[in-house]
Amino acid sequence: MSASPRPGTAHHDVDVVVVGAGFAGLAMLRELRDERGMSVRVLEAGDDVGGVWFWNRYPGARCDVDSTDYSYTFSAELDAEWDWSERYATQPEILRYVHHVADKFDLRRDITTGARVTRADWDDAEGHWDVVCEDGTTARGRYLVMATGCLSAVKRPDIPGIEEFAGQVLHTADWPREPVDLAGKRVGVIGTGSSGIQVIPRIAPEVAELVVFQRTPAFSVPAHHHVLSDAERAALRLTLAQRREQLRSSPTGLSVPVTKRGALDDDEQARRAHYEEQWRTAGFGFLLAYNNLLVSHEANATAADFIRSKIAERVEDPELAAKLSPSSYPYGAKRPCVDTGYYETFNRENVTLVDIADAPITGATATGLTTTAGSHDLDVVVLATGFDAMTGSLLRPTITGRDGVTLREHWSGGPRTYLGLMTAGFPNMFVIAGPGSPSLLGNVMVSIEQHVDWVSALLADSAAAGTPVIEATAEAEAGWVDHVNAAAAPTLYMEAASYYLGAEVEGKPRVFMPYAGGLRRYRRECDAVAADGYTGFERSPAPGDVRVPQPA
Ligand code: NA7
């Protein structure tokens, strides 16, 4: 299908069409335009740049990774002029950083906002992608980069009668830009993942009543976020280079020391002391307190028991503490959370926990929500129900590759990629931090920058060789899918109904999607593929180009 713009909308003919202006899309734009001299057009559904940090503006939204580590590393000048104010940056501060980057590197001139991509078609005869947006904007590029994010396709639960509800329905991942006044209101929050756990303690003091609808309790440890002192900021500056090097070579992309100790190497007393110390400082890094929490049931149980004992200390009512304590899956098998006063919030008079695993929500009425056990009058319903993770943003648009095969058809049994970057039958289409890459299992910023650099080098090498059409072979893809499965098989990740496994959406294939082999190993594997002349990729001249044989 050729791209013809609607009157009044623009058409962009470029080397590269990038979908998404979050951290990944902006990094790709800067790299390919400023370092490789390519023309790039970024199409972004939101009204501004920022991706996940544009949409997730709910009260309390904040990153779980240390700010210093959740930053771009490509510009020393940017590092020198930007100072994070808190250990874990808030959503507004991250958005300010993204705006600063977009302005500093003059990125906005190549970005179209308010342009939600609805389809992309590979034209095999011409060797390019034709892209169409909901508003009629069109673009054509030799390359298509899907920088659409793992957690961006918003998931709304199907609540019968919700359209009858007379109050306001909000989603944490689609929060209004204008301030929402919750003061004195009766608010229901559905969902107790990271977003629910951030928003609940934040709004509890201002609302009249807060009803938390919990389907599965989460494991959460204290975030210990704080405003960085001048001394801390100075120390971070001094150690920045070293810290960055450590991130790049770490398995997780987090600046958490890697321990060689397993949980069972310590006796009970030493282990408890170690967990106590980690509890006081580690934040998200608690999961890495020992090296075997995600592979040994026995080791995992020691951490899970410790966290449950802390929940029991933090929640005054033992029955409530038991309800808030996860027991149906290993710690870390679902994305663990960090919090600020989450469990203590349930000691408040105005907060109620409704266990919807026991008594599911049956529907909504004009005045609130009903469960099999009763009804709850509400003014506002906050959906903190997460995303169609990893594949949602790639499968919502119709993407058609070679021979008219859609990505949805090719991935009907679950996502299939080579190195998490390309998929067979979809030439010149790259995915940043998608399925088959470490993405969600570590600091996604480190994955993003690795992908951007690696893809950029591949494009340059292919251009130099006169073979700009690049495609992952079906064999390489099958091999990588096996490798991703093999990396996940010995872990406890397989034992929770998580979004890593596609369990968050009914009918989604149950396939473990991120690469659990770790960032360090992933980087080595990508480097080896490049060093071997990009094995697993078939590269050919563009249609119409005659390939000039190079002297040996
Ligand atoms: P998550 O982590 O996917 O959490 C979603 C929560 O919503 C979780 O507690 C779900 O319960 C619950 N949920 C989802 N659908 C329903 C329905 N239909 N009914 C009731 N409850 C439901 O998303 P978040 O936005 O919190 O966090 C996403 C990421 O942001 C996080 O991983 C960090 O990387 C930052 P369930 O566990 O499925 O029973």
Coordinates of C-alpha atoms and ligand atoms in Angstrom, one line a residue:
M1 CA 0.0 0.0 0.0
S2 CA 1.4 3.4 -0.9
A3 CA 1.3 6.3 1.5
S4 CA -0.8 9.2 0.3
P5 CA -1.5 11.9 2.8
R6 CA -4.9 13.3 3.5
P7 CA -5.3 16.9 2.5
G8 CA -4.0 19.1 5.4
T9 CA -1.7 16.5 6.8
A10 CA 2.0 16.0 6.1
H11 CA 4.0 13.4 4.2
H12 CA 7.6 12.7 5.2
D13 CA 10.0 10.9 2.9
V14 CA 13.1 10.0 4.9
D15 CA 15.7 7.4 5.5
V16 CA 14.3 6.3 8.8
V17 CA 10.8 6.4 10.3
V18 CA 10.9 6.1 14.1
V19 CA 7.7 5.4 16.0
G20 CA 7.7 6.8 19.5
A21 CA 9.4 9.9 21.0
G22 CA 10.2 8.4 24.4
F23 CA 13.8 7.8 25.6
A24 CA 14.4 5.2 22.9
G25 CA 13.0 7.2 20.0
L26 CA 14.8 10.3 20.9
A27 CA 18.1 8.5 21.3
M28 CA 17.6 6.8 17.9
L29 CA 16.8 10.1 16.2
R30 CA 19.9 11.9 17.6
E31 CA 22.2 9.0 16.8
L32 CA 21.1 8.4 13.2
R33 CA 20.6 12.0 12.3
D34 CA 23.6 13.6 14.1
E35 CA 26.1 10.7 14.0
R36 CA 25.2 9.0 10.7
G37 CA 23.8 11.9 8.7
M38 CA 20.5 10.1 7.9
S39 CA 17.1 11.8 7.6
V40 CA 14.7 10.8 10.3
R41 CA 11.1 11.4 11.1
V42 CA 9.7 10.5 14.5
L43 CA 6.0 9.9 14.8
E44 CA 4.6 10.2 18.3
A45 CA 1.0 9.5 19.4
G46 CA 1.3 11.9 22.4
D47 CA 1.1 15.7 22.2
D48 CA 4.7 16.0 23.3
V49 CA 7.8 14.0 23.8
G50 CA 8.5 11.7 26.8
G51 CA 6.8 8.4 26.0
V52 CA 5.9 6.6 29.2
W53 CA 6.8 9.7 31.2
F54 CA 4.5 11.8 29.1
W55 CA 1.5 9.6 29.9
N56 CA 2.1 8.4 33.4
R57 CA 1.4 11.6 35.3
Y58 CA -0.5 10.2 38.2
P59 CA 0.4 11.5 41.7
G60 CA 3.4 9.7 43.1
A61 CA 4.8 8.5 39.7
R62 CA 8.5 8.1 40.0
C63 CA 11.2 5.9 38.6
D64 CA 12.4 2.8 40.5
V65 CA 16.0 3.2 39.2
D66 CA 18.5 5.7 40.6
S67 CA 18.2 8.9 38.6
T68 CA 21.9 9.0 37.7
D69 CA 21.5 5.6 36.1
Y70 CA 18.3 6.5 34.3
S71 CA 20.0 9.1 32.1
Y72 CA 21.5 9.2 28.7
T73 CA 25.2 8.7 28.5
F74 CA 26.0 10.0 25.0
S75 CA 26.9 13.6 25.9
A76 CA 29.4 14.7 28.5
E77 CA 28.0 18.2 28.1
L78 CA 24.5 17.0 29.0
D79 CA 25.9 15.2 32.0
A80 CA 27.7 18.4 33.1
E81 CA 24.7 20.6 32.9
W82 CA 22.0 18.3 34.4
D83 CA 21.7 17.5 38.1
W84 CA 19.1 15.2 39.4
S85 CA 17.5 16.4 42.6
E86 CA 16.4 13.1 44.1
R87 CA 17.6 9.5 44.4
Y88 CA 14.6 8.3 42.3
A89 CA 13.4 11.0 40.0
T90 CA 9.7 12.0 40.0
Q91 CA 7.7 11.9 36.7
P92 CA 7.8 15.8 36.4
E93 CA 11.5 15.9 36.8
I94 CA 12.1 13.1 34.2
L95 CA 9.8 14.9 31.8
R96 CA 11.8 18.1 32.3
Y97 CA 15.0 16.1 31.5
V98 CA 13.4 14.7 28.3
H99 CA 12.3 18.2 27.2
H100 CA 15.8 19.5 28.0
V101 CA 17.3 16.8 25.8
A102 CA 14.8 17.4 23.0
D103 CA 15.6 21.2 23.0
K104 CA 19.4 20.9 23.5
F105 CA 19.8 18.6 20.6
D106 CA 17.2 20.3 18.5
L107 CA 15.2 17.1 18.1
R108 CA 11.7 18.6 17.9
R109 CA 12.1 19.7 14.2
D110 CA 12.1 16.0 13.2
I111 CA 9.2 14.9 15.4
T112 CA 5.5 14.9 14.6
T113 CA 3.4 14.8 17.7
G114 CA -0.2 13.8 17.9
A115 CA 0.5 11.2 15.2
R116 CA -0.6 7.7 16.2
V117 CA 0.7 5.1 13.8
T118 CA -2.1 2.7 12.6
R119 CA -0.3 0.8 9.9
A120 CA 3.1 0.2 8.4
D121 CA 3.6 -1.8 5.2
W122 CA 6.8 -3.1 3.7
D123 CA 7.0 -2.4 0.0
D124 CA 9.3 -5.2 -1.3
A125 CA 9.4 -3.9 -4.8
E126 CA 10.7 -0.5 -3.7
G127 CA 12.5 -1.6 -0.5
H128 CA 10.9 0.8 1.9
W129 CA 8.2 1.1 4.6
D130 CA 5.0 3.1 4.2
V131 CA 3.6 4.3 7.4
V132 CA 0.1 5.8 8.1
C133 CA -1.1 7.6 11.2
E134 CA -4.6 8.0 12.5
D135 CA -4.6 11.8 11.7
G136 CA -3.6 11.1 8.1
T137 CA 0.1 11.9 8.5
T138 CA 2.1 9.5 6.3
A139 CA 5.8 8.7 6.1
R140 CA 8.0 6.6 3.9
G141 CA 11.4 5.3 5.0
R142 CA 13.9 2.7 4.1
Y143 CA 14.0 1.8 7.7
L144 CA 11.3 1.5 10.4
V145 CA 12.3 1.7 14.0
M146 CA 9.6 0.7 16.5
A147 CA 10.6 2.6 19.7
T148 CA 7.1 2.2 21.1
G149 CA 8.0 1.0 24.6
C150 CA 7.3 -2.2 26.5
L151 CA 4.8 -0.6 28.8
S152 CA 2.8 1.8 26.7
A153 CA -0.3 -0.1 25.4
V154 CA -2.7 0.8 28.2
K155 CA -4.9 -2.1 29.6
R156 CA -8.4 -1.3 30.8
P157 CA -10.3 -3.9 32.6
D158 CA -13.7 -4.9 31.2
I159 CA -16.1 -3.7 33.9
P160 CA -19.7 -4.3 32.9
G161 CA -21.7 -1.0 33.2
I162 CA -18.6 1.2 33.7
E163 CA -20.1 3.7 31.2
E164 CA -23.1 4.1 33.6
F165 CA -20.7 5.3 36.4
A166 CA -21.5 9.0 37.1
G167 CA -18.1 9.8 38.6
Q168 CA -14.7 10.1 36.9
V169 CA -12.7 7.1 35.6
L170 CA -9.0 7.6 35.3
H171 CA -6.1 5.4 34.3
T172 CA -2.7 5.9 35.8
A173 CA -1.1 5.5 32.4
D174 CA -3.4 8.0 30.7
W175 CA -3.6 10.6 33.4
P176 CA -5.0 14.0 32.5
R177 CA -2.5 16.8 32.0
E178 CA -4.6 19.2 34.0
P179 CA -4.5 18.7 37.8
V180 CA -7.1 16.3 39.2
D181 CA -8.7 17.3 42.4
L182 CA -9.2 14.3 44.6
A183 CA -9.5 16.2 47.9
G184 CA -12.5 15.0 49.9
K185 CA -13.6 12.5 47.3
R186 CA -14.3 8.8 47.6
V187 CA -11.7 7.1 45.4
G188 CA -11.4 3.5 44.4
V189 CA -8.1 2.2 43.0
I190 CA -8.0 -1.0 41.1
G191 CA -4.6 -2.7 40.8
T192 CA -1.7 -3.0 43.2
G193 CA 1.3 -3.2 40.9
S194 CA 4.0 -0.5 40.9
S195 CA 1.6 2.2 39.8
G196 CA -1.0 1.4 42.4
I197 CA 1.6 1.1 45.0
Q198 CA 2.9 4.6 44.2
V199 CA -0.4 6.3 43.8
I200 CA -2.2 4.8 46.9
P201 CA 0.0 6.2 49.7
R202 CA 0.2 9.5 47.9
I203 CA -3.5 10.2 47.6
A204 CA -4.7 8.5 50.8
P205 CA -4.1 11.6 53.1
E206 CA -6.1 13.9 50.8
V207 CA -9.1 11.8 49.8
A208 CA -12.2 11.2 52.0
E209 CA -12.2 7.5 51.5
L210 CA -9.8 5.2 49.6
V211 CA -11.0 1.7 48.6
V212 CA -8.2 -0.5 47.2
F213 CA -9.3 -3.3 45.0
Q214 CA -6.5 -5.9 45.1
R215 CA -6.4 -9.0 42.9
T216 CA -2.9 -10.2 43.7
P217 CA -0.7 -8.7 46.5
A218 CA 2.7 -7.5 45.4
F219 CA 6.1 -7.8 47.1
S220 CA 7.3 -4.3 47.9
V221 CA 10.3 -3.0 49.7
P222 CA 11.0 0.5 50.9
A223 CA 12.3 2.8 48.1
H224 CA 14.3 5.0 50.5
H225 CA 14.1 7.8 48.0
H226 CA 15.3 11.2 49.3
V227 CA 16.5 14.5 48.1
L228 CA 20.1 14.3 47.1
S229 CA 22.3 16.5 49.3
D230 CA 25.0 18.7 47.7
A231 CA 27.6 16.3 49.0
E232 CA 25.8 13.3 47.4
R233 CA 25.5 15.1 44.1
A234 CA 29.2 16.0 44.2
A235 CA 30.1 12.4 44.9
L236 CA 27.9 11.2 42.1
R237 CA 29.7 13.5 39.7
L238 CA 33.1 12.3 40.7
T239 CA 32.2 8.7 40.3
L240 CA 30.0 9.1 37.2
A241 CA 32.4 7.6 34.6
Q242 CA 33.2 4.6 36.8
R243 CA 29.5 4.1 37.6
R244 CA 28.6 4.2 33.9
E245 CA 31.3 1.6 33.1
Q246 CA 29.9 -0.6 35.9
L247 CA 26.4 -0.3 34.5
R248 CA 27.5 -1.2 31.0
S249 CA 29.2 -4.3 32.2
S250 CA 26.6 -5.4 34.8
P251 CA 24.0 -8.1 34.2
T252 CA 21.2 -5.7 35.2
G253 CA 22.3 -2.2 34.2
L254 CA 21.8 -1.2 37.8
S255 CA 24.5 0.1 40.1
V256 CA 24.0 -2.6 42.6
P257 CA 27.0 -4.6 43.6
V258 CA 26.9 -8.2 42.2
T259 CA 27.3 -10.6 45.0
K260 CA 28.7 -14.1 44.7
R261 CA 26.8 -15.2 47.8
G262 CA 23.7 -17.3 47.6
A263 CA 21.0 -17.0 50.3
L264 CA 21.8 -20.4 51.7
D265 CA 25.5 -19.7 52.1
D266 CA 24.7 -17.6 55.2
D267 CA 23.2 -19.1 58.4
E268 CA 19.8 -17.7 59.5
Q269 CA 21.2 -15.0 61.7
A270 CA 23.7 -13.7 59.1
R271 CA 21.0 -13.8 56.5
R272 CA 18.5 -11.9 58.5
A273 CA 21.2 -9.3 59.3
H274 CA 22.0 -9.0 55.6
Y275 CA 18.3 -8.6 54.7
E276 CA 17.9 -6.0 57.4
E277 CA 20.8 -4.0 56.0
Q278 CA 19.4 -4.3 52.5
W279 CA 16.0 -3.4 53.6
R280 CA 17.4 -0.1 55.1
T281 CA 19.2 0.9 51.9
A282 CA 18.8 -1.2 48.8
G283 CA 15.5 -0.1 47.3
F284 CA 14.9 -2.0 44.1
G285 CA 18.3 -3.7 44.5
F286 CA 16.8 -5.8 47.3
L287 CA 16.2 -8.5 44.7
L288 CA 19.9 -8.8 44.2
A289 CA 20.7 -9.2 47.9
Y290 CA 21.8 -12.8 47.0
N291 CA 22.7 -14.2 43.7
N292 CA 20.2 -17.1 43.7
L293 CA 16.9 -15.5 44.7
L294 CA 15.5 -16.0 41.2
V295 CA 16.7 -19.5 40.6
S296 CA 16.3 -21.4 43.9
H297 CA 13.0 -21.9 45.6
E298 CA 14.6 -22.4 49.0
A299 CA 16.7 -19.2 48.6
N300 CA 13.7 -17.3 47.3
A301 CA 11.6 -18.4 50.3
T302 CA 14.1 -16.8 52.7
A303 CA 13.6 -13.4 51.0
A304 CA 9.8 -13.8 50.6
D305 CA 9.5 -14.8 54.3
F306 CA 11.6 -11.8 55.3
I307 CA 9.4 -9.4 53.3
R308 CA 6.2 -10.9 54.7
S309 CA 7.6 -10.5 58.2
K310 CA 8.1 -6.8 57.4
I311 CA 4.6 -6.5 56.1
A312 CA 3.3 -8.0 59.3
E313 CA 5.4 -5.3 61.2
R314 CA 4.1 -2.5 59.1
V315 CA 0.4 -3.3 59.1
E316 CA -1.3 -3.2 62.4
D317 CA -4.2 -5.5 61.7
P318 CA -2.8 -9.1 61.3
E319 CA -5.7 -10.2 59.1
L320 CA -5.1 -7.2 56.8
A321 CA -1.3 -7.9 56.8
A322 CA -2.0 -11.5 55.7
K323 CA -4.2 -10.2 52.8
L324 CA -1.5 -7.9 51.7
S325 CA 1.2 -10.6 51.8
P326 CA 1.9 -12.4 48.6
S327 CA 2.0 -16.2 48.9
S328 CA 1.0 -17.5 45.4
Y329 CA 4.3 -16.8 43.6
P330 CA 8.0 -16.4 44.3
Y331 CA 9.4 -13.0 45.1
G332 CA 10.7 -11.3 41.9
A333 CA 8.8 -13.6 39.6
K334 CA 6.4 -10.7 39.0
R335 CA 8.0 -7.3 38.7
P336 CA 8.8 -6.4 42.4
C337 CA 7.8 -3.0 43.7
V338 CA 9.4 -0.3 45.8
D339 CA 7.3 2.0 48.0
T340 CA 7.1 4.9 50.3
G341 CA 4.7 4.1 53.1
Y342 CA 2.5 1.7 51.1
Y343 CA 1.7 -0.8 53.7
E344 CA 1.4 1.8 56.5
T345 CA -1.3 3.4 54.4
F346 CA -3.6 0.5 55.3
N347 CA -3.4 1.6 59.0
R348 CA -5.3 4.7 58.1
E349 CA -9.0 5.0 59.1
N350 CA -10.0 6.1 55.6
V351 CA -8.4 3.2 53.7
T352 CA -10.1 -0.1 53.0
L353 CA -8.7 -3.2 51.2
V354 CA -11.1 -5.2 49.1
D355 CA -9.8 -8.6 48.1
I356 CA -11.2 -9.1 44.6
A357 CA -9.5 -12.5 44.3
D358 CA -12.1 -13.7 46.8
A359 CA -14.9 -11.5 45.7
P360 CA -14.4 -10.3 42.1
I361 CA -15.7 -7.0 40.7
T362 CA -19.0 -7.8 39.0
G363 CA -19.7 -4.4 37.5
A364 CA -20.2 -0.7 37.9
T365 CA -23.4 1.3 38.7
A366 CA -24.0 5.0 38.5
T367 CA -22.7 5.3 42.1
G368 CA -19.8 3.0 42.3
L369 CA -18.4 -0.6 41.9
T370 CA -20.0 -3.8 42.9
T371 CA -18.3 -7.1 43.9
T372 CA -19.7 -10.4 44.7
A373 CA -19.5 -9.4 48.3
G374 CA -21.1 -5.9 48.2
S375 CA -21.0 -2.5 46.7
H376 CA -18.8 0.6 47.1
D377 CA -20.0 4.1 46.6
L378 CA -17.3 6.1 44.8
D379 CA -16.7 9.5 43.1
V380 CA -13.6 8.5 41.2
V381 CA -12.3 5.1 39.9
V382 CA -8.5 5.0 39.3
L383 CA -7.5 2.1 37.1
A384 CA -3.9 1.1 37.9
T385 CA -4.3 -2.0 35.8
G386 CA -1.1 -1.8 33.8
F387 CA -0.4 -2.6 30.2
D388 CA -0.6 -5.1 27.4
A389 CA 3.1 -5.4 27.9
M390 CA 5.9 -5.8 25.5
T391 CA 3.8 -6.8 22.4
G392 CA 0.8 -4.5 22.8
S393 CA 2.4 -1.4 21.3
L394 CA 3.8 -3.5 18.4
L395 CA 0.6 -5.4 17.6
R396 CA -2.0 -2.6 18.0
P397 CA -1.0 -1.0 14.6
T398 CA -1.2 -3.3 11.6
I399 CA 2.4 -4.0 10.5
T400 CA 2.7 -6.0 7.3
G401 CA 6.0 -7.5 6.2
R402 CA 7.1 -9.5 3.2
D403 CA 4.4 -11.4 1.3
G404 CA 1.6 -9.6 3.0
V405 CA 2.2 -11.4 6.3
T406 CA 1.2 -9.3 9.4
L407 CA 3.3 -9.2 12.5
R408 CA 0.2 -10.4 14.4
E409 CA 0.2 -13.5 12.2
H410 CA 3.9 -14.0 12.5
W411 CA 3.7 -13.7 16.3
S412 CA 0.5 -15.6 16.7
G413 CA 2.3 -18.1 19.0
G414 CA 4.1 -15.4 20.8
P415 CA 6.8 -12.9 19.8
R416 CA 9.7 -14.2 17.7
T417 CA 12.8 -12.1 17.2
Y418 CA 16.5 -12.4 16.5
L419 CA 18.5 -10.6 19.3
G420 CA 15.2 -8.9 20.3
L421 CA 15.9 -6.5 17.4
M422 CA 14.5 -7.9 14.2
T423 CA 11.9 -10.4 13.1
A424 CA 12.1 -12.7 10.0
G425 CA 10.0 -11.5 7.1
F426 CA 10.0 -7.9 8.2
P427 CA 13.1 -6.4 6.5
N428 CA 14.6 -3.2 7.8
M429 CA 12.2 -3.1 10.8
F430 CA 13.9 -2.8 14.2
V431 CA 12.4 -2.9 17.6
I432 CA 14.1 -1.1 20.5
A433 CA 13.9 -2.9 23.9
G434 CA 11.3 -5.3 22.7
P435 CA 10.6 -9.0 23.3
G436 CA 13.7 -11.1 23.2
S437 CA 15.9 -8.3 24.6
P438 CA 16.8 -7.8 28.3
S439 CA 14.6 -4.7 28.4
L440 CA 12.2 -5.0 31.3
L441 CA 14.5 -7.3 33.3
G442 CA 17.0 -4.6 34.0
N443 CA 17.6 -0.9 33.6
V444 CA 15.9 -0.2 30.3
M445 CA 18.0 2.9 29.7
V446 CA 21.1 0.7 29.4
S447 CA 19.3 -1.7 27.0
I448 CA 18.0 1.3 24.9
E449 CA 21.5 2.8 24.5
Q450 CA 23.0 -0.6 23.6
H451 CA 20.3 -1.2 21.0
V452 CA 20.7 2.2 19.5
D453 CA 24.4 2.0 19.1
W454 CA 24.3 -1.5 17.8
V455 CA 21.6 -0.9 15.2
S456 CA 23.4 2.3 14.2
A457 CA 26.6 0.4 13.5
L458 CA 24.7 -2.2 11.6
L459 CA 23.0 0.4 9.3
A460 CA 26.4 2.1 8.7
D461 CA 28.1 -1.2 7.9
S462 CA 25.3 -2.2 5.6
A463 CA 25.3 1.1 3.8
A464 CA 29.1 0.9 3.3
A465 CA 28.7 -2.6 1.9
G466 CA 25.9 -1.5 -0.5
T467 CA 23.5 -3.9 1.2
P468 CA 21.0 -1.7 3.0
V469 CA 18.2 -4.2 3.0
I470 CA 18.6 -6.2 6.2
E471 CA 16.6 -9.1 7.4
A472 CA 16.9 -11.6 10.2
T473 CA 16.9 -15.2 8.8
A474 CA 14.2 -17.6 10.0
E475 CA 17.0 -19.9 11.3
A476 CA 18.6 -17.2 13.4
E477 CA 15.2 -16.1 14.7
A478 CA 14.4 -19.7 15.7
G479 CA 17.7 -20.1 17.4
W480 CA 17.2 -16.9 19.4
V481 CA 13.7 -17.9 20.4
D482 CA 15.2 -21.2 21.8
H483 CA 17.9 -19.3 23.5
V484 CA 15.5 -16.9 25.2
N485 CA 13.4 -19.9 26.4
A486 CA 16.5 -21.7 27.6
A487 CA 17.6 -18.6 29.5
A488 CA 14.2 -18.4 31.3
A489 CA 13.7 -22.1 31.9
P490 CA 15.9 -22.5 35.0
T491 CA 14.5 -19.3 36.6
L492 CA 11.5 -18.8 38.9
Y493 CA 10.1 -16.3 36.4
M494 CA 8.0 -19.1 35.0
E495 CA 6.0 -19.5 38.2
A496 CA 3.9 -16.3 38.3
A497 CA 1.1 -15.1 36.1
S498 CA 3.1 -12.1 35.1
Y499 CA 3.3 -9.7 32.2
Y500 CA 6.7 -11.2 31.4
L501 CA 4.8 -14.3 30.4
G502 CA 1.9 -12.7 28.7
A503 CA -0.5 -13.6 31.5
E504 CA -1.7 -10.0 31.9
V505 CA -4.1 -10.2 28.9
E506 CA -6.6 -13.0 28.4
G507 CA -5.8 -15.1 25.3
K508 CA -2.2 -13.8 24.9
P509 CA 0.2 -16.6 24.2
R510 CA 2.0 -17.7 27.3
V511 CA 5.6 -17.2 26.2
F512 CA 8.4 -15.7 28.4
M513 CA 9.2 -12.5 26.5
P514 CA 12.3 -10.7 27.8
Y515 CA 15.8 -12.2 27.7
A516 CA 16.7 -13.5 31.1
G517 CA 20.3 -14.1 30.3
G518 CA 21.3 -10.7 31.6
L519 CA 22.5 -7.5 29.9
R520 CA 26.2 -8.3 30.1
R521 CA 25.7 -11.6 28.3
Y522 CA 23.3 -10.1 25.8
R523 CA 25.8 -7.3 25.0
R524 CA 28.6 -10.0 24.4
E525 CA 26.3 -11.9 22.1
C526 CA 25.4 -8.9 20.1
D527 CA 29.1 -7.9 19.9
A528 CA 30.0 -11.4 18.7
V529 CA 27.3 -11.3 16.0
A530 CA 28.7 -7.9 14.7
A531 CA 32.3 -9.1 14.9
D532 CA 31.4 -12.2 12.8
G533 CA 30.0 -10.0 10.0
Y534 CA 26.5 -9.8 11.3
T535 CA 25.7 -13.5 11.3
G536 CA 22.0 -14.4 11.2
F537 CA 21.2 -11.4 9.0
E538 CA 20.7 -11.5 5.3
R539 CA 21.8 -8.3 3.7
S540 CA 21.1 -7.3 0.1
P541 CA 21.2 -4.3 -2.2
A542 CA 18.2 -2.1 -2.4
P543 CA 15.8 -2.9 -5.3
G544 CA 17.2 -1.3 -8.5
D545 CA 20.7 -1.0 -7.1
V546 CA 23.3 -2.9 -8.9
R547 CA 25.8 -4.3 -6.4
V548 CA 29.3 -3.5 -7.4
P549 CA 31.6 -6.4 -6.5
Q550 CA 34.3 -5.2 -4.1
P551 CA 37.9 -6.2 -4.7
A552 CA 39.0 -8.9 -2.2
Ligands
NA7_1 P1 1.2 -3.9 36.6 O1 2.5 -4.1 37.3 O2 1.0 -4.8 35.4 O3 0.1 -4.0 37.7 C1 -1.3 -4.0 37.3 C2 -2.1 -4.3 38.5 O4 -3.5 -4.3 38.1 C3 -1.9 -5.7 39.1 O5 -2.1 -5.6 40.5 C4 -3.0 -6.5 38.5 O6 -3.4 -7.6 39.2 C5 -4.1 -5.5 38.5 N1 -5.1 -5.8 37.4 C6 -4.9 -5.9 36.1 N2 -6.0 -6.2 35.5 C7 -7.0 -6.3 36.4 C8 -8.3 -6.5 36.4 N3 -9.0 -6.8 35.2 N4 -9.0 -6.6 37.6 C9 -8.4 -6.3 38.7 N5 -7.1 -6.1 38.8 C10 -6.4 -6.0 37.7 O7 1.1 -2.4 36.1 P2 1.6 -1.1 36.8 O8 1.1 0.0 35.9 O9 1.4 -1.1 38.2 O10 3.2 -1.2 36.6 C11 3.8 -1.3 35.3 C12 5.3 -1.1 35.4 O11 5.5 0.3 35.7 C13 6.0 -1.7 36.5 O12 6.3 -3.0 36.2 C14 7.3 -0.9 36.6 O13 8.1 -1.3 35.5 C15 6.8 0.5 36.4 P3 -2.7 -9.1 38.9 O14 -1.4 -9.0 39.5 O15 -2.7 -9.2 37.4 O16 -3.6 -10.0 39.5

